[in-house]
Structure formats: C-alpha cells, structure tokens
C-alpha cells in the first residue's frame, strides 16, 4: 500500500464533540501526523474515492486507518463500510467502527460487511480518550497490512 511518511487516519464522525475528543486523543498520543475529519458518509466516500471536492486528491496516499461512526447523515456507517469493503483499492484499509450502539444486530452486520473491529464509545471522558489512543496505537503502529 502506498503511504507517505505521514500516518493518516480518516475519522468519519458527525458529532463535533466526539470528533474533537477523538482528534485530541490522537494528537496527544504523538504518533499521528495527519487526521482527516469527514462529517458524513457521502463526504467519506467522496474523499476515499477522489470524487467531488476531493477529485484532485492523490488516491495513491491511502489512510492507514478509518474510524467510522454508524449514525451518519447522507450515507450511514454501514453503507460506507459496505462501499469500502467492496472497493478493491480500499478494502485492505482497516475500518474500526466506533459507535454508541450496543445492538447485537449492528455488531453482527458490521462484521458481516467486513469491519475489522467494533467498539462502543465510552461515555466517560478519560475512558474515551484511552480507548481512542489504544485503538490507534494498535491499528497504526502494530497492525500490518499487505502492500498493493
């Protein structure tokens, strides 16, 4: 997979408070150079596939990790996940679903669609920050993905 020296995490989250906490936690961990925050499912797909306002984006620069909320406007998280995992140029990018949903049917469907991990967002600020740091550390620094 073509990556620059910048570790890139794509955060797909419509809630500005959750996005701010996630980005703060990632930046405080001192190993993330670039975080792209996308606010809805349609924007996420456009970014990842280089469409619309992202038509000039270098598609050879792949994110190292996608953090995906389920409850999104325009396209929901499951629709985004399905599109990502059916796209040969995106399907190897790890997708971690970060959601408030504890519904077993959501969990099962996300794994059936190809999610790499499913985590329920903690309500507690400290726990949220720690969880985000640990998820990112594993998926960005430890996990290996195949070259394309």
Short mmCIF file of N, CA and C in Angstrom, two decimals:
data_model
loop_
_atom_site.label_atom_id
_atom_site.label_comp_id
_atom_site.label_asym_id
_atom_site.label_seq_id
_atom_site.Cartn_x
_atom_site.Cartn_y
_atom_site.Cartn_z
N UNK A 1 0.85 -1.17 0.00
CA UNK A 1 0.00 0.00 0.00
C UNK A 1 0.89 1.23 0.00
N UNK A 2 0.58 2.16 -0.85
CA UNK A 2 1.37 3.38 -0.94
C UNK A 2 1.02 4.33 0.19
N UNK A 3 1.98 4.59 1.02
CA UNK A 3 1.79 5.52 2.12
C UNK A 3 2.93 6.52 2.14
N UNK A 4 2.62 7.74 2.51
CA UNK A 4 3.69 8.70 2.71
C UNK A 4 4.20 8.50 4.12
N UNK A 5 5.15 9.32 4.53
CA UNK A 5 5.64 9.24 5.90
C UNK A 5 4.60 9.70 6.90
N UNK A 6 3.60 10.43 6.42
CA UNK A 6 2.53 10.87 7.30
C UNK A 6 1.58 9.71 7.56
N UNK A 7 1.40 9.36 8.81
CA UNK A 7 0.39 8.39 9.16
C UNK A 7 -0.94 9.10 9.01
N UNK A 8 -1.86 8.52 8.32
CA UNK A 8 -3.12 9.19 8.06
C UNK A 8 -4.28 8.39 8.61
N UNK A 9 -5.07 9.03 9.44
CA UNK A 9 -6.28 8.43 9.96
C UNK A 9 -7.46 9.23 9.43
N UNK A 10 -8.42 8.52 8.90
CA UNK A 10 -9.66 9.15 8.47
C UNK A 10 -10.69 8.90 9.57
N UNK A 11 -11.23 9.99 10.08
CA UNK A 11 -12.27 9.94 11.10
C UNK A 11 -13.57 10.35 10.46
N UNK A 12 -14.55 9.44 10.45
CA UNK A 12 -15.86 9.73 9.88
C UNK A 12 -16.83 9.82 11.04
N UNK A 13 -17.16 11.05 11.41
CA UNK A 13 -17.94 11.32 12.63
C UNK A 13 -18.72 12.63 12.46
N UNK A 14 -20.02 12.57 12.65
CA UNK A 14 -20.83 13.78 12.50
C UNK A 14 -20.97 14.58 13.79
N UNK A 15 -20.68 13.97 14.93
CA UNK A 15 -20.80 14.65 16.21
C UNK A 15 -19.51 15.43 16.48
N UNK A 16 -19.58 16.78 16.49
CA UNK A 16 -18.35 17.57 16.68
C UNK A 16 -17.66 17.32 18.01
N UNK A 17 -18.42 17.03 19.06
CA UNK A 17 -17.81 16.76 20.37
C UNK A 17 -17.00 15.46 20.34
N UNK A 18 -17.60 14.39 19.78
CA UNK A 18 -16.87 13.13 19.68
C UNK A 18 -15.66 13.27 18.76
N UNK A 19 -15.82 14.02 17.67
CA UNK A 19 -14.70 14.23 16.74
C UNK A 19 -13.57 14.97 17.44
N UNK A 20 -13.90 16.01 18.18
CA UNK A 20 -12.88 16.80 18.88
C UNK A 20 -12.14 15.93 19.90
N UNK A 21 -12.88 15.14 20.68
CA UNK A 21 -12.24 14.26 21.66
C UNK A 21 -11.32 13.25 20.98
N UNK A 22 -11.80 12.67 19.90
CA UNK A 22 -11.01 11.67 19.18
C UNK A 22 -9.73 12.29 18.62
N UNK A 23 -9.87 13.44 17.97
CA UNK A 23 -8.69 14.08 17.39
C UNK A 23 -7.72 14.54 18.47
N UNK A 24 -8.23 15.03 19.58
CA UNK A 24 -7.35 15.45 20.68
C UNK A 24 -6.57 14.25 21.22
N UNK A 25 -7.27 13.13 21.41
CA UNK A 25 -6.61 11.93 21.90
C UNK A 25 -5.53 11.44 20.93
N UNK A 26 -5.85 11.46 19.64
CA UNK A 26 -4.88 11.02 18.64
C UNK A 26 -3.66 11.92 18.61
N UNK A 27 -3.89 13.21 18.66
CA UNK A 27 -2.77 14.16 18.62
C UNK A 27 -1.93 14.08 19.89
N UNK A 28 -2.57 13.86 21.03
CA UNK A 28 -1.83 13.73 22.30
C UNK A 28 -0.97 12.48 22.35
N UNK A 29 -1.30 11.49 21.52
CA UNK A 29 -0.53 10.24 21.53
C UNK A 29 0.81 10.39 20.81
N UNK A 30 1.00 11.49 20.10
CA UNK A 30 2.28 11.83 19.46
C UNK A 30 2.75 10.86 18.38
N UNK A 31 1.86 10.08 17.80
CA UNK A 31 2.30 9.25 16.69
C UNK A 31 1.44 9.44 15.44
N UNK A 32 0.49 10.33 15.51
CA UNK A 32 -0.37 10.59 14.36
C UNK A 32 -0.01 11.95 13.78
N UNK A 33 0.38 11.95 12.50
CA UNK A 33 0.76 13.19 11.85
C UNK A 33 -0.40 13.87 11.16
N UNK A 34 -1.30 13.10 10.57
CA UNK A 34 -2.41 13.70 9.84
C UNK A 34 -3.70 12.96 10.15
N UNK A 35 -4.72 13.74 10.49
CA UNK A 35 -6.05 13.21 10.73
C UNK A 35 -6.99 13.98 9.81
N UNK A 36 -7.80 13.25 9.06
CA UNK A 36 -8.79 13.87 8.20
C UNK A 36 -10.15 13.61 8.82
N UNK A 37 -10.88 14.68 9.14
CA UNK A 37 -12.21 14.56 9.73
C UNK A 37 -13.25 14.78 8.66
N UNK A 38 -14.08 13.77 8.44
CA UNK A 38 -15.17 13.84 7.47
C UNK A 38 -16.48 13.72 8.23
N UNK A 39 -17.44 14.58 7.90
CA UNK A 39 -18.61 14.77 8.75
C UNK A 39 -19.85 13.97 8.34
N UNK A 40 -19.81 13.29 7.20
CA UNK A 40 -20.95 12.44 6.82
C UNK A 40 -20.47 11.34 5.89
N UNK A 41 -21.34 10.37 5.66
CA UNK A 41 -20.96 9.21 4.87
C UNK A 41 -20.65 9.52 3.42
N UNK A 42 -21.39 10.43 2.84
CA UNK A 42 -21.14 10.80 1.45
C UNK A 42 -19.78 11.47 1.29
N UNK A 43 -19.45 12.37 2.22
CA UNK A 43 -18.15 13.03 2.18
C UNK A 43 -17.03 12.00 2.33
N UNK A 44 -17.24 10.99 3.17
CA UNK A 44 -16.23 9.94 3.37
C UNK A 44 -15.97 9.18 2.07
N UNK A 45 -17.02 8.78 1.40
CA UNK A 45 -16.86 8.04 0.15
C UNK A 45 -16.22 8.93 -0.91
N UNK A 46 -16.64 10.18 -0.99
CA UNK A 46 -16.02 11.10 -1.95
C UNK A 46 -14.53 11.27 -1.68
N UNK A 47 -14.16 11.40 -0.42
CA UNK A 47 -12.75 11.55 -0.06
C UNK A 47 -11.96 10.29 -0.45
N UNK A 48 -12.48 9.15 -0.06
CA UNK A 48 -11.76 7.89 -0.28
C UNK A 48 -11.64 7.51 -1.75
N UNK A 49 -12.61 7.93 -2.56
CA UNK A 49 -12.61 7.57 -3.98
C UNK A 49 -12.20 8.73 -4.89
N UNK A 50 -11.91 9.89 -4.30
CA UNK A 50 -11.45 11.03 -5.08
C UNK A 50 -12.52 11.64 -5.96
N UNK A 51 -13.71 11.79 -5.43
CA UNK A 51 -14.82 12.37 -6.19
C UNK A 51 -15.21 13.73 -5.59
N UNK A 52 -15.98 14.50 -6.36
CA UNK A 52 -16.48 15.78 -5.87
C UNK A 52 -15.35 16.72 -5.51
N UNK A 53 -15.46 17.33 -4.33
CA UNK A 53 -14.45 18.30 -3.90
C UNK A 53 -13.08 17.67 -3.68
N UNK A 54 -13.01 16.33 -3.66
CA UNK A 54 -11.74 15.62 -3.45
C UNK A 54 -11.18 15.04 -4.76
N UNK A 55 -11.65 15.53 -5.90
CA UNK A 55 -11.25 14.97 -7.19
C UNK A 55 -9.75 15.14 -7.49
N UNK A 56 -9.11 16.08 -6.85
CA UNK A 56 -7.67 16.30 -7.07
C UNK A 56 -6.79 15.59 -6.03
N UNK A 57 -7.42 14.87 -5.11
CA UNK A 57 -6.66 14.18 -4.07
C UNK A 57 -5.87 13.01 -4.67
N UNK A 58 -4.64 12.83 -4.21
CA UNK A 58 -3.80 11.72 -4.66
C UNK A 58 -4.31 10.42 -4.05
N UNK A 59 -4.93 9.59 -4.87
CA UNK A 59 -5.52 8.34 -4.38
C UNK A 59 -4.47 7.28 -4.04
N UNK A 60 -3.21 7.54 -4.40
CA UNK A 60 -2.14 6.62 -4.00
C UNK A 60 -1.81 6.76 -2.52
N UNK A 61 -2.21 7.87 -1.93
CA UNK A 61 -1.99 8.06 -0.49
C UNK A 61 -3.22 7.52 0.22
N UNK A 62 -3.07 6.34 0.78
CA UNK A 62 -4.18 5.66 1.44
C UNK A 62 -4.12 5.92 2.94
N UNK A 63 -5.28 6.06 3.55
CA UNK A 63 -5.26 6.16 5.01
C UNK A 63 -4.79 4.84 5.62
N UNK A 64 -4.17 4.95 6.76
CA UNK A 64 -3.69 3.77 7.49
C UNK A 64 -4.83 3.15 8.29
N UNK A 65 -5.85 3.97 8.61
CA UNK A 65 -6.95 3.53 9.45
C UNK A 65 -8.16 4.41 9.19
N UNK A 66 -9.34 3.81 9.20
CA UNK A 66 -10.59 4.55 9.13
C UNK A 66 -11.36 4.29 10.42
N UNK A 67 -11.67 5.36 11.14
CA UNK A 67 -12.52 5.29 12.33
C UNK A 67 -13.90 5.74 11.88
N UNK A 68 -14.88 4.86 11.99
CA UNK A 68 -16.18 5.08 11.37
C UNK A 68 -17.32 5.01 12.38
N UNK A 69 -18.09 6.09 12.46
CA UNK A 69 -19.31 6.09 13.26
C UNK A 69 -20.41 5.43 12.43
N UNK A 70 -21.43 4.89 13.09
CA UNK A 70 -22.54 4.27 12.36
C UNK A 70 -23.64 5.26 12.01
N UNK A 71 -23.96 6.12 12.94
CA UNK A 71 -25.09 7.04 12.76
C UNK A 71 -24.60 8.32 12.09
N UNK A 72 -24.65 8.30 10.75
CA UNK A 72 -24.15 9.41 9.95
C UNK A 72 -25.24 9.91 9.01
N UNK A 73 -25.20 11.20 8.67
CA UNK A 73 -26.12 11.70 7.65
C UNK A 73 -25.68 11.29 6.24
N UNK A 74 -26.61 11.37 5.32
CA UNK A 74 -26.44 11.11 3.89
C UNK A 74 -26.25 9.62 3.60
N UNK A 75 -25.15 9.03 3.99
CA UNK A 75 -24.93 7.58 3.95
C UNK A 75 -24.59 7.17 5.36
N UNK A 76 -25.26 6.14 5.88
CA UNK A 76 -24.93 5.72 7.25
C UNK A 76 -23.64 4.90 7.25
N UNK A 77 -23.13 4.66 8.44
CA UNK A 77 -21.84 3.98 8.57
C UNK A 77 -21.81 2.60 7.94
N UNK A 78 -22.91 1.87 7.99
CA UNK A 78 -22.93 0.53 7.38
C UNK A 78 -22.85 0.63 5.86
N UNK A 79 -23.50 1.63 5.29
CA UNK A 79 -23.42 1.83 3.84
C UNK A 79 -21.99 2.20 3.44
N UNK A 80 -21.36 3.06 4.23
CA UNK A 80 -19.97 3.44 3.97
C UNK A 80 -19.06 2.22 4.07
N UNK A 81 -19.23 1.44 5.11
CA UNK A 81 -18.43 0.23 5.32
C UNK A 81 -18.58 -0.72 4.14
N UNK A 82 -19.79 -0.92 3.70
CA UNK A 82 -20.04 -1.83 2.57
C UNK A 82 -19.34 -1.34 1.30
N UNK A 83 -19.42 -0.05 1.02
CA UNK A 83 -18.77 0.51 -0.16
C UNK A 83 -17.25 0.35 -0.06
N UNK A 84 -16.69 0.63 1.10
CA UNK A 84 -15.24 0.50 1.30
C UNK A 84 -14.79 -0.94 1.06
N UNK A 85 -15.48 -1.88 1.66
CA UNK A 85 -15.04 -3.27 1.59
C UNK A 85 -15.31 -3.93 0.25
N UNK A 86 -16.15 -3.32 -0.59
CA UNK A 86 -16.38 -3.84 -1.94
C UNK A 86 -15.48 -3.18 -2.98
N UNK A 87 -14.70 -2.20 -2.56
CA UNK A 87 -13.82 -1.46 -3.47
C UNK A 87 -12.40 -2.03 -3.34
N UNK A 88 -11.88 -2.61 -4.41
CA UNK A 88 -10.57 -3.27 -4.36
C UNK A 88 -9.43 -2.34 -3.96
N UNK A 89 -9.55 -1.06 -4.22
CA UNK A 89 -8.46 -0.14 -3.85
C UNK A 89 -8.57 0.31 -2.39
N UNK A 90 -9.67 0.00 -1.73
CA UNK A 90 -9.88 0.43 -0.34
C UNK A 90 -10.03 -0.73 0.63
N UNK A 91 -10.33 -1.91 0.15
CA UNK A 91 -10.79 -3.00 1.02
C UNK A 91 -9.78 -3.50 2.05
N UNK A 92 -8.50 -3.18 1.87
CA UNK A 92 -7.48 -3.62 2.84
C UNK A 92 -7.25 -2.62 3.96
N UNK A 93 -7.83 -1.43 3.83
CA UNK A 93 -7.68 -0.42 4.87
C UNK A 93 -8.50 -0.86 6.08
N UNK A 94 -7.88 -0.96 7.25
CA UNK A 94 -8.66 -1.35 8.43
C UNK A 94 -9.73 -0.31 8.76
N UNK A 95 -10.93 -0.83 9.04
CA UNK A 95 -12.04 0.02 9.44
C UNK A 95 -12.47 -0.38 10.84
N UNK A 96 -12.37 0.57 11.76
CA UNK A 96 -12.82 0.36 13.13
C UNK A 96 -14.11 1.14 13.31
N UNK A 97 -15.18 0.42 13.58
CA UNK A 97 -16.46 1.05 13.84
C UNK A 97 -16.45 1.52 15.29
N UNK A 98 -16.63 2.82 15.49
CA UNK A 98 -16.72 3.41 16.83
C UNK A 98 -18.11 4.01 16.95
N UNK A 99 -18.93 3.42 17.80
CA UNK A 99 -20.34 3.80 17.84
C UNK A 99 -20.88 3.77 19.26
N UNK A 100 -22.03 4.38 19.42
CA UNK A 100 -22.72 4.30 20.71
C UNK A 100 -23.66 3.11 20.75
N UNK A 101 -23.84 2.44 19.61
CA UNK A 101 -24.79 1.33 19.52
C UNK A 101 -24.24 0.06 20.16
N UNK A 102 -25.01 -0.47 21.09
CA UNK A 102 -24.68 -1.75 21.70
C UNK A 102 -25.56 -2.87 21.13
N UNK A 103 -26.29 -2.55 20.06
CA UNK A 103 -27.20 -3.51 19.44
C UNK A 103 -26.43 -4.66 18.79
N UNK A 104 -26.78 -5.89 19.17
CA UNK A 104 -26.10 -7.06 18.63
C UNK A 104 -26.28 -7.14 17.12
N UNK A 105 -27.44 -6.74 16.60
CA UNK A 105 -27.66 -6.81 15.14
C UNK A 105 -26.71 -5.86 14.40
N UNK A 106 -26.41 -4.69 15.00
CA UNK A 106 -25.44 -3.77 14.39
C UNK A 106 -24.05 -4.39 14.38
N UNK A 107 -23.67 -4.98 15.50
CA UNK A 107 -22.37 -5.64 15.63
C UNK A 107 -22.24 -6.74 14.58
N UNK A 108 -23.23 -7.61 14.49
CA UNK A 108 -23.19 -8.72 13.54
C UNK A 108 -23.13 -8.23 12.10
N UNK A 109 -23.94 -7.22 11.77
CA UNK A 109 -23.96 -6.72 10.40
C UNK A 109 -22.64 -6.06 10.04
N UNK A 110 -22.05 -5.31 10.95
CA UNK A 110 -20.76 -4.66 10.67
C UNK A 110 -19.68 -5.70 10.39
N UNK A 111 -19.63 -6.76 11.18
CA UNK A 111 -18.63 -7.80 10.92
C UNK A 111 -18.92 -8.53 9.61
N UNK A 112 -20.20 -8.75 9.31
CA UNK A 112 -20.56 -9.40 8.05
C UNK A 112 -20.14 -8.54 6.85
N UNK A 113 -20.17 -7.22 7.02
CA UNK A 113 -19.77 -6.31 5.95
C UNK A 113 -18.26 -6.13 5.85
N UNK A 114 -17.52 -6.64 6.83
CA UNK A 114 -16.07 -6.59 6.75
C UNK A 114 -15.37 -5.67 7.74
N UNK A 115 -16.08 -5.19 8.76
CA UNK A 115 -15.42 -4.35 9.78
C UNK A 115 -14.26 -5.12 10.39
N UNK A 116 -13.18 -4.41 10.69
CA UNK A 116 -12.03 -5.03 11.33
C UNK A 116 -12.16 -5.03 12.84
N UNK A 117 -12.96 -4.12 13.36
CA UNK A 117 -13.19 -4.04 14.80
C UNK A 117 -14.46 -3.23 15.03
N UNK A 118 -15.10 -3.48 16.17
CA UNK A 118 -16.33 -2.79 16.54
C UNK A 118 -16.21 -2.44 18.01
N UNK A 119 -16.23 -1.16 18.32
CA UNK A 119 -16.12 -0.73 19.72
C UNK A 119 -17.24 0.25 20.05
N UNK A 120 -17.72 0.13 21.27
CA UNK A 120 -18.75 1.04 21.77
C UNK A 120 -18.04 2.19 22.48
N UNK A 121 -18.39 3.40 22.09
CA UNK A 121 -17.76 4.59 22.67
C UNK A 121 -18.10 4.70 24.15
N UNK A 122 -17.08 4.80 25.00
CA UNK A 122 -17.35 5.02 26.42
C UNK A 122 -17.93 6.42 26.65
N UNK A 123 -18.77 6.54 27.64
CA UNK A 123 -19.35 7.84 27.98
C UNK A 123 -18.35 8.68 28.77
N UNK A 124 -17.57 8.04 29.60
CA UNK A 124 -16.58 8.71 30.44
C UNK A 124 -15.45 9.29 29.58
N UNK A 125 -15.12 10.57 29.80
CA UNK A 125 -14.11 11.28 29.03
C UNK A 125 -12.76 10.56 29.06
N UNK A 126 -12.29 10.22 30.24
CA UNK A 126 -10.98 9.58 30.37
C UNK A 126 -10.95 8.23 29.65
N UNK A 127 -12.00 7.45 29.79
CA UNK A 127 -12.08 6.15 29.12
C UNK A 127 -12.13 6.31 27.60
N UNK A 128 -12.86 7.33 27.15
CA UNK A 128 -12.95 7.60 25.71
C UNK A 128 -11.56 7.93 25.15
N UNK A 129 -10.84 8.80 25.84
CA UNK A 129 -9.51 9.20 25.39
C UNK A 129 -8.55 7.99 25.37
N UNK A 130 -8.60 7.17 26.40
CA UNK A 130 -7.73 6.00 26.48
C UNK A 130 -8.06 4.99 25.39
N UNK A 131 -9.35 4.74 25.17
CA UNK A 131 -9.77 3.79 24.14
C UNK A 131 -9.29 4.24 22.77
N UNK A 132 -9.47 5.51 22.45
CA UNK A 132 -9.05 6.04 21.16
C UNK A 132 -7.55 5.88 20.97
N UNK A 133 -6.80 6.18 21.99
CA UNK A 133 -5.34 6.05 21.93
C UNK A 133 -4.94 4.60 21.68
N UNK A 134 -5.54 3.67 22.40
CA UNK A 134 -5.19 2.26 22.27
C UNK A 134 -5.57 1.70 20.90
N UNK A 135 -6.75 2.07 20.41
CA UNK A 135 -7.18 1.61 19.09
C UNK A 135 -6.19 2.10 18.03
N UNK A 136 -5.88 3.36 18.08
CA UNK A 136 -4.99 3.93 17.08
C UNK A 136 -3.59 3.34 17.16
N UNK A 137 -3.11 3.17 18.37
CA UNK A 137 -1.78 2.61 18.54
C UNK A 137 -1.70 1.22 17.90
N UNK A 138 -2.69 0.39 18.16
CA UNK A 138 -2.68 -0.95 17.58
C UNK A 138 -2.76 -0.90 16.05
N UNK A 139 -3.78 -0.23 15.52
CA UNK A 139 -4.04 -0.27 14.09
C UNK A 139 -3.03 0.51 13.27
N UNK A 140 -2.42 1.54 13.85
CA UNK A 140 -1.46 2.34 13.09
C UNK A 140 -0.03 1.85 13.28
N UNK A 141 0.35 1.49 14.49
CA UNK A 141 1.74 1.14 14.76
C UNK A 141 2.03 -0.36 14.74
N UNK A 142 1.10 -1.17 15.19
CA UNK A 142 1.36 -2.61 15.35
C UNK A 142 0.85 -3.43 14.18
N UNK A 143 -0.39 -3.21 13.78
CA UNK A 143 -1.01 -3.99 12.72
C UNK A 143 -0.28 -3.81 11.40
N UNK A 144 -0.14 -4.90 10.67
CA UNK A 144 0.49 -4.88 9.34
C UNK A 144 -0.58 -5.10 8.28
N UNK A 145 -0.49 -4.33 7.19
CA UNK A 145 -1.40 -4.53 6.08
C UNK A 145 -0.58 -4.85 4.83
N UNK A 146 -1.14 -5.63 3.91
CA UNK A 146 -0.36 -6.03 2.73
C UNK A 146 -0.13 -4.86 1.79
N UNK A 147 0.99 -4.92 1.07
CA UNK A 147 1.26 -3.94 0.02
C UNK A 147 0.33 -4.24 -1.14
N UNK A 148 0.01 -3.18 -1.87
CA UNK A 148 -0.82 -3.40 -3.07
C UNK A 148 0.05 -3.65 -4.25
#
